[in-house]
mmCIF file of N, CA and C and ligand atoms in Angstrom:
data_model
loop_
_atom_site.group_PDB
_atom_site.id
_atom_site.type_symbol
_atom_site.label_atom_id
_atom_site.label_comp_id
_atom_site.label_asym_id
_atom_site.label_seq_id
_atom_site.Cartn_x
_atom_site.Cartn_y
_atom_site.Cartn_z
ATOM 1 N N MET A 21 106.227 95.650 80.940
ATOM 2 C CA MET A 21 105.034 96.194 81.584
ATOM 3 C C MET A 21 104.907 95.585 82.989
ATOM 4 N N THR A 22 104.733 96.438 83.978
ATOM 5 C CA THR A 22 104.589 95.952 85.343
ATOM 6 C C THR A 22 103.110 95.901 85.713
ATOM 7 N N LYS A 23 102.701 94.764 86.188
ATOM 8 C CA LYS A 23 101.315 94.608 86.614
ATOM 9 C C LYS A 23 101.164 95.161 88.025
ATOM 10 N N GLU A 24 100.067 95.876 88.252
ATOM 11 C CA GLU A 24 99.862 96.430 89.595
ATOM 12 C C GLU A 24 99.636 95.296 90.581
ATOM 13 N N SER A 25 100.241 95.424 91.758
ATOM 14 C CA SER A 25 100.172 94.362 92.742
ATOM 15 C C SER A 25 99.299 94.781 93.921
ATOM 16 N N TYR A 26 98.457 93.890 94.359
ATOM 17 C CA TYR A 26 97.619 94.171 95.529
ATOM 18 C C TYR A 26 97.425 92.883 96.312
ATOM 19 N N LEU A 27 97.015 93.041 97.549
ATOM 20 C CA LEU A 27 96.880 91.889 98.435
ATOM 21 C C LEU A 27 95.603 91.112 98.128
ATOM 22 N N VAL A 28 95.729 89.808 97.982
ATOM 23 C CA VAL A 28 94.572 88.951 97.735
ATOM 24 C C VAL A 28 94.467 87.938 98.868
ATOM 25 N N ARG A 29 93.269 87.781 99.403
ATOM 26 C CA ARG A 29 93.064 86.748 100.411
ATOM 27 C C ARG A 29 92.517 85.499 99.746
ATOM 28 N N PHE A 30 93.024 84.332 100.188
ATOM 29 C CA PHE A 30 92.455 83.092 99.670
ATOM 30 C C PHE A 30 92.462 82.056 100.776
ATOM 31 N N GLY A 31 91.540 81.105 100.699
ATOM 32 C CA GLY A 31 91.449 80.073 101.737
ATOM 33 C C GLY A 31 92.260 78.853 101.353
ATOM 34 N N VAL A 32 92.839 78.222 102.356
ATOM 35 C CA VAL A 32 93.606 77.007 102.111
ATOM 36 C C VAL A 32 93.090 75.909 103.037
ATOM 37 N N ALA A 33 92.707 74.783 102.473
ATOM 38 C CA ALA A 33 92.280 73.645 103.275
ATOM 39 C C ALA A 33 93.500 72.785 103.577
ATOM 40 N N MET A 34 93.643 72.416 104.843
ATOM 41 C CA MET A 34 94.833 71.663 105.230
ATOM 42 C C MET A 34 94.490 70.693 106.358
ATOM 43 N N ASP A 35 95.110 69.547 106.345
ATOM 44 C CA ASP A 35 94.942 68.577 107.413
ATOM 45 C C ASP A 35 95.372 69.210 108.737
ATOM 46 N N SER A 36 94.611 68.977 109.810
ATOM 47 C CA SER A 36 94.884 69.657 111.086
ATOM 48 C C SER A 36 96.284 69.350 111.628
ATOM 49 N N SER A 37 96.734 68.105 111.456
ATOM 50 C CA SER A 37 98.059 67.770 111.993
ATOM 51 C C SER A 37 99.169 68.455 111.185
ATOM 52 N N LEU A 38 98.935 68.631 109.877
ATOM 53 C CA LEU A 38 99.906 69.350 109.046
ATOM 54 C C LEU A 38 99.953 70.820 109.455
ATOM 55 N N LEU A 39 98.761 71.379 109.738
ATOM 56 C CA LEU A 39 98.699 72.780 110.158
ATOM 57 C C LEU A 39 99.391 72.973 111.509
ATOM 58 N N GLU A 40 99.210 72.018 112.417
ATOM 59 C CA GLU A 40 99.895 72.097 113.721
ATOM 60 C C GLU A 40 101.407 72.136 113.539
ATOM 61 N N ARG A 41 101.904 71.273 112.676
ATOM 62 C CA ARG A 41 103.355 71.249 112.415
ATOM 63 C C ARG A 41 103.814 72.534 111.756
ATOM 64 N N PHE A 42 102.951 73.068 110.870
ATOM 65 C CA PHE A 42 103.298 74.316 110.212
ATOM 66 C C PHE A 42 103.370 75.458 111.229
ATOM 67 N N ASP A 43 102.399 75.507 112.148
ATOM 68 C CA ASP A 43 102.407 76.565 113.172
ATOM 69 C C ASP A 43 103.651 76.460 114.060
ATOM 70 N N ALA A 44 104.048 75.235 114.380
ATOM 71 C CA ALA A 44 105.255 75.031 115.191
ATOM 72 C C ALA A 44 106.481 75.504 114.426
ATOM 73 N N PHE A 45 106.495 75.217 113.127
ATOM 74 C CA PHE A 45 107.588 75.650 112.243
ATOM 75 C C PHE A 45 107.670 77.172 112.208
ATOM 76 N N VAL A 46 106.509 77.829 112.087
ATOM 77 C CA VAL A 46 106.462 79.297 112.042
ATOM 78 C C VAL A 46 106.981 79.869 113.367
ATOM 79 N N ALA A 47 106.521 79.276 114.491
ATOM 80 C CA ALA A 47 106.929 79.764 115.813
ATOM 81 C C ALA A 47 108.432 79.597 116.014
ATOM 82 N N GLU A 48 108.960 78.491 115.519
ATOM 83 C CA GLU A 48 110.375 78.187 115.690
ATOM 84 C C GLU A 48 111.270 79.122 114.879
ATOM 85 N N ARG A 49 110.808 79.448 113.675
ATOM 86 C CA ARG A 49 111.616 80.302 112.794
ATOM 87 C C ARG A 49 111.756 81.712 113.351
ATOM 88 N N GLY A 50 110.680 82.210 113.922
ATOM 89 C CA GLY A 50 110.752 83.524 114.530
ATOM 90 C C GLY A 50 110.784 84.671 113.537
ATOM 91 N N THR A 51 111.235 84.407 112.304
ATOM 92 C CA THR A 51 111.357 85.505 111.342
ATOM 93 C C THR A 51 109.997 85.915 110.787
ATOM 94 N N ALA A 52 109.197 84.935 110.441
ATOM 95 C CA ALA A 52 107.863 85.241 109.955
ATOM 96 C C ALA A 52 106.930 85.238 111.156
ATOM 97 N N THR A 53 106.186 86.319 111.320
ATOM 98 C CA THR A 53 105.421 86.465 112.558
ATOM 99 C C THR A 53 104.062 85.809 112.483
ATOM 100 N N ASN A 54 103.610 85.472 111.295
ATOM 101 C CA ASN A 54 102.293 84.846 111.204
ATOM 102 C C ASN A 54 102.232 83.903 110.015
ATOM 103 N N ARG A 55 101.125 83.165 109.926
ATOM 104 C CA ARG A 55 100.981 82.178 108.854
ATOM 105 C C ARG A 55 101.101 82.807 107.479
ATOM 106 N N SER A 56 100.456 83.955 107.305
ATOM 107 C CA SER A 56 100.465 84.581 105.972
ATOM 108 C C SER A 56 101.882 84.891 105.525
ATOM 109 N N GLU A 57 102.677 85.489 106.427
ATOM 110 C CA GLU A 57 104.043 85.846 106.051
ATOM 111 C C GLU A 57 104.864 84.580 105.790
ATOM 112 N N ALA A 58 104.637 83.553 106.600
ATOM 113 C CA ALA A 58 105.368 82.295 106.410
ATOM 114 C C ALA A 58 105.006 81.649 105.071
ATOM 115 N N VAL A 59 103.727 81.675 104.705
ATOM 116 C CA VAL A 59 103.307 81.107 103.423
ATOM 117 C C VAL A 59 103.919 81.907 102.278
ATOM 118 N N ARG A 60 103.922 83.246 102.409
ATOM 119 C CA ARG A 60 104.530 84.073 101.358
ATOM 120 C C ARG A 60 106.011 83.732 101.181
ATOM 121 N N ASP A 61 106.734 83.587 102.311
ATOM 122 C CA ASP A 61 108.152 83.226 102.249
ATOM 123 C C ASP A 61 108.363 81.897 101.519
ATOM 124 N N LEU A 62 107.516 80.913 101.856
ATOM 125 C CA LEU A 62 107.664 79.592 101.244
ATOM 126 C C LEU A 62 107.365 79.634 99.752
ATOM 127 N N VAL A 63 106.357 80.424 99.371
ATOM 128 C CA VAL A 63 106.020 80.549 97.946
ATOM 129 C C VAL A 63 107.163 81.223 97.197
ATOM 130 N N ARG A 64 107.720 82.302 97.777
ATOM 131 C CA ARG A 64 108.867 82.984 97.132
ATOM 132 C C ARG A 64 110.034 82.020 96.957
ATOM 133 N N GLN A 65 110.313 81.244 98.010
ATOM 134 C CA GLN A 65 111.428 80.305 97.938
ATOM 135 C C GLN A 65 111.201 79.254 96.858
ATOM 136 N N ALA A 66 109.973 78.773 96.772
ATOM 137 C CA ALA A 66 109.651 77.762 95.752
ATOM 138 C C ALA A 66 109.822 78.344 94.357
ATOM 139 N N LEU A 67 109.418 79.631 94.180
ATOM 140 C CA LEU A 67 109.549 80.267 92.866
ATOM 141 C C LEU A 67 111.011 80.480 92.510
ATOM 142 N N ILE A 68 111.824 80.893 93.505
ATOM 143 C CA ILE A 68 113.256 81.060 93.262
ATOM 144 C C ILE A 68 113.874 79.722 92.895
ATOM 145 N N ASP A 69 113.525 78.677 93.639
ATOM 146 C CA ASP A 69 114.069 77.346 93.365
ATOM 147 C C ASP A 69 113.729 76.907 91.945
ATOM 148 N N SER A 70 112.496 77.146 91.519
ATOM 149 C CA SER A 70 112.117 76.702 90.180
ATOM 150 C C SER A 70 112.791 77.567 89.126
ATOM 151 N N GLU A 71 112.994 78.855 89.427
ATOM 152 C CA GLU A 71 113.618 79.767 88.473
ATOM 153 C C GLU A 71 115.082 79.402 88.233
ATOM 154 N N VAL A 72 115.814 79.060 89.304
ATOM 155 C CA VAL A 72 117.236 78.788 89.148
ATOM 156 C C VAL A 72 117.501 77.433 88.506
ATOM 157 N N VAL A 73 116.456 76.623 88.335
ATOM 158 C CA VAL A 73 116.644 75.332 87.676
ATOM 159 C C VAL A 73 116.928 75.528 86.183
ATOM 160 N N GLU A 74 116.405 76.600 85.598
ATOM 161 C CA GLU A 74 116.597 76.871 84.176
ATOM 162 C C GLU A 74 118.046 77.226 83.888
ATOM 163 N N ASP A 75 118.672 76.468 82.973
ATOM 164 C CA ASP A 75 120.096 76.643 82.689
ATOM 165 C C ASP A 75 120.458 77.999 82.101
ATOM 166 N N ASP A 76 119.522 78.601 81.341
ATOM 167 C CA ASP A 76 119.817 79.861 80.673
ATOM 168 C C ASP A 76 119.600 81.078 81.570
ATOM 169 N N ASN A 77 118.994 80.874 82.717
ATOM 170 C CA ASN A 77 118.704 82.006 83.601
ATOM 171 C C ASN A 77 119.955 82.537 84.279
ATOM 172 N N GLU A 78 119.975 83.854 84.454
ATOM 173 C CA GLU A 78 121.065 84.518 85.160
ATOM 174 C C GLU A 78 120.900 84.254 86.659
ATOM 175 N N VAL A 79 121.964 83.790 87.275
ATOM 176 C CA VAL A 79 121.907 83.544 88.718
ATOM 177 C C VAL A 79 123.124 84.171 89.393
ATOM 178 N N VAL A 80 123.036 84.351 90.682
ATOM 179 C CA VAL A 80 124.198 84.680 91.487
ATOM 180 C C VAL A 80 124.404 83.506 92.430
ATOM 181 N N GLY A 81 125.639 83.289 92.814
ATOM 182 C CA GLY A 81 125.891 82.138 93.655
ATOM 183 C C GLY A 81 127.165 82.290 94.467
ATOM 184 N N THR A 82 127.311 81.402 95.412
ATOM 185 C CA THR A 82 128.561 81.333 96.166
ATOM 186 C C THR A 82 129.048 79.890 96.161
ATOM 187 N N ILE A 83 130.362 79.760 96.025
ATOM 188 C CA ILE A 83 130.993 78.448 96.195
ATOM 189 C C ILE A 83 131.792 78.549 97.473
ATOM 190 N N THR A 84 131.571 77.636 98.381
ATOM 191 C CA THR A 84 132.358 77.572 99.609
ATOM 192 C C THR A 84 133.163 76.288 99.544
ATOM 193 N N MET A 85 134.479 76.393 99.733
ATOM 194 C CA MET A 85 135.280 75.162 99.667
ATOM 195 C C MET A 85 136.450 75.208 100.650
ATOM 196 N N VAL A 86 136.822 74.036 101.101
ATOM 197 C CA VAL A 86 137.935 73.879 102.040
ATOM 198 C C VAL A 86 138.979 72.990 101.390
ATOM 199 N N PHE A 87 140.247 73.406 101.462
ATOM 200 C CA PHE A 87 141.310 72.582 100.883
ATOM 201 C C PHE A 87 142.604 72.766 101.664
ATOM 202 N N ASN A 88 143.491 71.800 101.466
ATOM 203 C CA ASN A 88 144.800 71.840 102.111
ATOM 204 C C ASN A 88 145.793 72.422 101.122
ATOM 205 N N HIS A 89 146.370 73.563 101.441
ATOM 206 C CA HIS A 89 147.206 74.233 100.448
ATOM 207 C C HIS A 89 148.545 73.533 100.240
ATOM 208 N N HIS A 90 148.862 72.543 101.082
ATOM 209 C CA HIS A 90 150.097 71.784 100.883
ATOM 210 C C HIS A 90 149.964 70.763 99.756
ATOM 211 N N THR A 91 148.713 70.464 99.356
ATOM 212 C CA THR A 91 148.494 69.465 98.306
ATOM 213 C C THR A 91 149.051 69.967 96.973
ATOM 214 N N SER A 92 150.148 69.409 96.554
ATOM 215 C CA SER A 92 150.872 69.770 95.309
ATOM 216 C C SER A 92 150.692 71.234 94.933
ATOM 217 N N ASP A 93 150.231 71.499 93.727
ATOM 218 C CA ASP A 93 150.072 72.896 93.295
ATOM 219 C C ASP A 93 148.596 73.289 93.270
ATOM 220 N N LEU A 94 147.860 72.809 94.277
ATOM 221 C CA LEU A 94 146.419 73.013 94.316
ATOM 222 C C LEU A 94 146.026 74.494 94.261
ATOM 223 N N GLY A 95 146.698 75.310 95.068
ATOM 224 C CA GLY A 95 146.370 76.736 95.087
ATOM 225 C C GLY A 95 146.472 77.355 93.703
ATOM 226 N N ASP A 96 147.546 76.998 92.971
ATOM 227 C CA ASP A 96 147.747 77.523 91.618
ATOM 228 C C ASP A 96 146.649 77.032 90.671
ATOM 229 N N LYS A 97 146.296 75.742 90.804
ATOM 230 C CA LYS A 97 145.254 75.182 89.935
ATOM 231 C C LYS A 97 143.925 75.903 90.151
ATOM 232 N N LEU A 98 143.588 76.112 91.432
ATOM 233 C CA LEU A 98 142.308 76.759 91.737
ATOM 234 C C LEU A 98 142.306 78.207 91.251
ATOM 235 N N ASP A 99 143.462 78.871 91.377
ATOM 236 C CA ASP A 99 143.577 80.246 90.881
ATOM 237 C C ASP A 99 143.414 80.292 89.365
ATOM 238 N N ALA A 100 144.020 79.324 88.678
ATOM 239 C CA ALA A 100 143.950 79.297 87.211
ATOM 240 C C ALA A 100 142.501 79.165 86.748
ATOM 241 N N VAL A 101 141.731 78.301 87.404
ATOM 242 C CA VAL A 101 140.318 78.132 87.039
ATOM 243 C C VAL A 101 139.585 79.461 87.222
ATOM 244 N N GLN A 102 139.912 80.151 88.316
ATOM 245 C CA GLN A 102 139.213 81.407 88.585
ATOM 246 C C GLN A 102 139.585 82.489 87.579
ATOM 247 N N HIS A 103 140.873 82.529 87.174
ATOM 248 C CA HIS A 103 141.279 83.509 86.163
ATOM 249 C C HIS A 103 140.616 83.227 84.820
ATOM 250 N N ASN A 104 140.403 81.931 84.520
ATOM 251 C CA ASN A 104 139.727 81.569 83.269
ATOM 252 C C ASN A 104 138.282 82.049 83.242
ATOM 253 N N HIS A 105 137.732 82.320 84.405
ATOM 254 C CA HIS A 105 136.319 82.716 84.482
ATOM 255 C C HIS A 105 136.168 84.067 85.171
ATOM 256 N N PHE A 106 137.082 85.004 84.826
ATOM 257 C CA PHE A 106 137.029 86.325 85.484
ATOM 258 C C PHE A 106 135.738 87.072 85.179
ATOM 259 N N ASN A 107 135.071 86.724 84.072
ATOM 260 C CA ASN A 107 133.793 87.388 83.767
ATOM 261 C C ASN A 107 132.699 87.011 84.759
ATOM 262 N N GLU A 108 132.727 85.777 85.225
ATOM 263 C CA GLU A 108 131.680 85.305 86.133
ATOM 264 C C GLU A 108 132.048 85.506 87.606
ATOM 265 N N ILE A 109 133.349 85.418 87.919
ATOM 266 C CA ILE A 109 133.732 85.477 89.333
ATOM 267 C C ILE A 109 133.901 86.925 89.780
ATOM 268 N N ILE A 110 133.074 87.322 90.703
ATOM 269 C CA ILE A 110 133.024 88.716 91.160
ATOM 270 C C ILE A 110 134.044 88.951 92.269
ATOM 271 N N SER A 111 134.143 88.001 93.191
ATOM 272 C CA SER A 111 135.015 88.202 94.343
ATOM 273 C C SER A 111 135.374 86.863 94.977
ATOM 274 N N THR A 112 136.541 86.809 95.569
ATOM 275 C CA THR A 112 136.962 85.598 96.282
ATOM 276 C C THR A 112 137.517 86.010 97.639
ATOM 277 N N MET A 113 137.062 85.325 98.673
ATOM 278 C CA MET A 113 137.625 85.559 100.003
ATOM 279 C C MET A 113 138.406 84.309 100.415
ATOM 280 N N HIS A 114 139.637 84.527 100.814
ATOM 281 C CA HIS A 114 140.477 83.410 101.238
ATOM 282 C C HIS A 114 140.760 83.548 102.729
ATOM 283 N N VAL A 115 140.491 82.495 103.475
ATOM 284 C CA VAL A 115 140.753 82.509 104.915
ATOM 285 C C VAL A 115 141.713 81.370 105.241
ATOM 286 N N HIS A 116 142.810 81.651 105.925
ATOM 287 C CA HIS A 116 143.750 80.613 106.354
ATOM 288 C C HIS A 116 143.217 80.042 107.662
ATOM 289 N N LEU A 117 142.620 78.871 107.602
ATOM 290 C CA LEU A 117 141.933 78.315 108.776
ATOM 291 C C LEU A 117 142.906 77.882 109.857
ATOM 292 N N ASP A 118 144.009 77.270 109.441
ATOM 293 C CA ASP A 118 145.054 76.851 110.367
ATOM 294 C C ASP A 118 146.338 76.748 109.554
ATOM 295 N N ALA A 119 147.328 76.041 110.060
ATOM 296 C CA ALA A 119 148.620 75.973 109.366
ATOM 297 C C ALA A 119 148.510 75.301 107.998
ATOM 298 N N HIS A 120 147.484 74.480 107.789
ATOM 299 C CA HIS A 120 147.384 73.695 106.553
ATOM 300 C C HIS A 120 146.166 74.002 105.700
ATOM 301 N N ASN A 121 145.063 74.310 106.352
ATOM 302 C CA ASN A 121 143.784 74.366 105.641
ATOM 303 C C ASN A 121 143.336 75.780 105.292
ATOM 304 N N CYS A 122 142.756 75.876 104.110
ATOM 305 C CA CYS A 122 142.246 77.147 103.619
ATOM 306 C C CYS A 122 140.749 77.018 103.349
ATOM 307 N N LEU A 123 140.044 78.115 103.562
ATOM 308 C CA LEU A 123 138.627 78.227 103.197
ATOM 309 C C LEU A 123 138.525 79.303 102.135
ATOM 310 N N GLU A 124 137.848 78.998 101.040
ATOM 311 C CA GLU A 124 137.589 80.040 100.054
ATOM 312 C C GLU A 124 136.099 80.157 99.815
ATOM 313 N N VAL A 125 135.638 81.407 99.761
ATOM 314 C CA VAL A 125 134.246 81.693 99.410
ATOM 315 C C VAL A 125 134.278 82.547 98.151
ATOM 316 N N ILE A 126 133.704 82.021 97.093
ATOM 317 C CA ILE A 126 133.746 82.666 95.781
ATOM 318 C C ILE A 126 132.330 83.125 95.423
ATOM 319 N N VAL A 127 132.212 84.384 95.048
ATOM 320 C CA VAL A 127 130.910 84.917 94.629
ATOM 321 C C VAL A 127 130.905 85.010 93.115
ATOM 322 N N LEU A 128 129.914 84.423 92.477
ATOM 323 C CA LEU A 128 129.858 84.478 91.016
ATOM 324 C C LEU A 128 128.468 84.826 90.498
ATOM 325 N N LYS A 129 128.463 85.211 89.237
ATOM 326 C CA LYS A 129 127.224 85.639 88.595
ATOM 327 C C LYS A 129 127.303 85.256 87.128
ATOM 328 N N GLY A 130 126.220 84.712 86.608
ATOM 329 C CA GLY A 130 126.220 84.341 85.194
ATOM 330 C C GLY A 130 125.110 83.355 84.910
ATOM 331 N N LYS A 131 125.162 82.767 83.713
ATOM 332 C CA LYS A 131 124.178 81.752 83.365
ATOM 333 C C LYS A 131 124.299 80.585 84.332
ATOM 334 N N LYS A 132 123.156 80.035 84.695
ATOM 335 C CA LYS A 132 123.144 78.918 85.634
ATOM 336 C C LYS A 132 124.067 77.795 85.170
ATOM 337 N N SER A 133 124.045 77.485 83.886
ATOM 338 C CA SER A 133 124.848 76.375 83.366
ATOM 339 C C SER A 133 126.345 76.655 83.537
ATOM 340 N N VAL A 134 126.764 77.926 83.323
ATOM 341 C CA VAL A 134 128.182 78.289 83.434
ATOM 342 C C VAL A 134 128.608 78.278 84.900
ATOM 343 N N VAL A 135 127.780 78.885 85.755
ATOM 344 C CA VAL A 135 128.082 78.922 87.190
ATOM 345 C C VAL A 135 128.215 77.490 87.735
ATOM 346 N N SER A 136 127.311 76.605 87.307
ATOM 347 C CA SER A 136 127.364 75.210 87.768
ATOM 348 C C SER A 136 128.630 74.513 87.290
ATOM 349 N N SER A 137 129.039 74.778 86.049
ATOM 350 C CA SER A 137 130.220 74.075 85.536
ATOM 351 C C SER A 137 131.500 74.579 86.212
ATOM 352 N N ILE A 138 131.557 75.873 86.533
ATOM 353 C CA ILE A 138 132.721 76.392 87.278
ATOM 354 C C ILE A 138 132.795 75.694 88.636
ATOM 355 N N ALA A 139 131.645 75.576 89.288
ATOM 356 C CA ALA A 139 131.608 74.915 90.602
ATOM 357 C C ALA A 139 132.041 73.460 90.487
ATOM 358 N N ASP A 140 131.588 72.786 89.422
ATOM 359 C CA ASP A 140 131.956 71.384 89.240
ATOM 360 C C ASP A 140 133.467 71.226 89.098
ATOM 361 N N VAL A 141 134.097 72.137 88.330
ATOM 362 C CA VAL A 141 135.544 72.048 88.116
ATOM 363 C C VAL A 141 136.284 72.309 89.436
ATOM 364 N N LEU A 142 135.905 73.388 90.128
ATOM 365 C CA LEU A 142 136.613 73.738 91.375
ATOM 366 C C LEU A 142 136.429 72.657 92.436
ATOM 367 N N LEU A 143 135.172 72.242 92.637
ATOM 368 C CA LEU A 143 134.896 71.282 93.708
ATOM 369 C C LEU A 143 135.400 69.884 93.357
ATOM 370 N N GLY A 144 135.594 69.645 92.046
ATOM 371 C CA GLY A 144 136.084 68.340 91.617
ATOM 372 C C GLY A 144 137.597 68.264 91.528
ATOM 373 N N THR A 145 138.281 69.391 91.801
ATOM 374 C CA THR A 145 139.735 69.386 91.724
ATOM 375 C C THR A 145 140.316 68.553 92.870
ATOM 376 N N LYS A 146 141.239 67.681 92.523
ATOM 377 C CA LYS A 146 141.836 66.790 93.515
ATOM 378 C C LYS A 146 142.466 67.606 94.640
ATOM 379 N N GLY A 147 142.120 67.284 95.877
ATOM 380 C CA GLY A 147 142.665 67.996 97.018
ATOM 381 C C GLY A 147 141.642 68.910 97.685
ATOM 382 N N VAL A 148 140.563 69.236 96.956
ATOM 383 C CA VAL A 148 139.482 70.013 97.583
ATOM 384 C C VAL A 148 138.695 69.041 98.465
ATOM 385 N N LYS A 149 138.706 69.330 99.780
ATOM 386 C CA LYS A 149 138.134 68.366 100.724
ATOM 387 C C LYS A 149 136.622 68.326 100.649
ATOM 388 N N HIS A 150 136.017 69.484 100.733
ATOM 389 C CA HIS A 150 134.570 69.560 100.519
ATOM 390 C C HIS A 150 134.171 70.964 100.165
ATOM 391 N N GLY A 151 132.975 71.078 99.663
ATOM 392 C CA GLY A 151 132.499 72.387 99.253
ATOM 393 C C GLY A 151 131.089 72.289 98.742
ATOM 394 N N LYS A 152 130.526 73.450 98.458
ATOM 395 C CA LYS A 152 129.132 73.485 98.029
ATOM 396 C C LYS A 152 128.855 74.741 97.228
ATOM 397 N N LEU A 153 128.023 74.595 96.226
ATOM 398 C CA LEU A 153 127.540 75.745 95.462
ATOM 399 C C LEU A 153 126.127 76.069 95.930
ATOM 400 N N VAL A 154 125.878 77.336 96.218
ATOM 401 C CA VAL A 154 124.513 77.792 96.537
ATOM 402 C C VAL A 154 124.149 78.853 95.509
ATOM 403 N N VAL A 155 123.047 78.643 94.796
ATOM 404 C CA VAL A 155 122.625 79.634 93.812
ATOM 405 C C VAL A 155 121.308 80.274 94.223
ATOM 406 N N THR A 156 121.160 81.521 93.806
ATOM 407 C CA THR A 156 119.906 82.225 94.054
ATOM 408 C C THR A 156 119.706 83.214 92.915
ATOM 409 N N THR A 157 118.629 83.958 92.953
ATOM 410 C CA THR A 157 118.413 85.020 91.963
ATOM 411 C C THR A 157 118.024 86.273 92.727
ATOM 412 N N THR A 158 117.979 87.386 91.996
ATOM 413 C CA THR A 158 117.564 88.620 92.658
ATOM 414 C C THR A 158 116.101 88.522 93.054
ATOM 415 N N GLY A 159 115.380 87.562 92.475
ATOM 416 C CA GLY A 159 113.984 87.356 92.849
ATOM 417 C C GLY A 159 113.070 88.519 92.502
ATOM 418 N N GLU A 160 113.459 89.296 91.489
ATOM 419 C CA GLU A 160 112.592 90.402 91.082
ATOM 420 C C GLU A 160 111.259 89.834 90.639
ATOM 421 N N ASN A 161 110.211 90.581 90.855
ATOM 422 C CA ASN A 161 108.835 90.155 90.581
ATOM 423 C C ASN A 161 108.352 89.086 91.547
ATOM 424 N N LEU A 162 109.091 88.900 92.646
ATOM 425 C CA LEU A 162 108.632 87.913 93.641
ATOM 426 C C LEU A 162 108.281 88.638 94.934
ATOM 427 N N ASN A 163 107.465 89.660 94.850
ATOM 428 C CA ASN A 163 107.155 90.473 96.043
ATOM 429 C C ASN A 163 106.359 89.720 97.087
HETATM 430 NI NI1 LIG B 12 145.321 79.797 103.019
#
């Protein structure tokens, strides 16, 4: 059942110096044109952050990692991990950064716990220089 959504106004009490910093933040971002839109963005982000903390929730994510393909059989190892998780891994982009280094961006979807463990295995593989997992959700019901 979808609840009807409408705009509600509410007052917020805030320390003047905090509000000044917030206004500067809003002006700097440029994307949100006013306080209301900026507050809505922050609330949505907070809700997404809290939602993706739940291990059973479905999330989408990207793993970005850099590695040296000359390191033993690293490329094969990383490929094997990805083949083991073909259900979760939607797409992989491989970029040859220079003669030695590769960048891979992997897009995945699945339970938060599974997505996190795939990232842990890939990023923990010896020879992966650095990398990061970023997770998000479709944010439905976060209008
Ligand atoms: Ni490469």
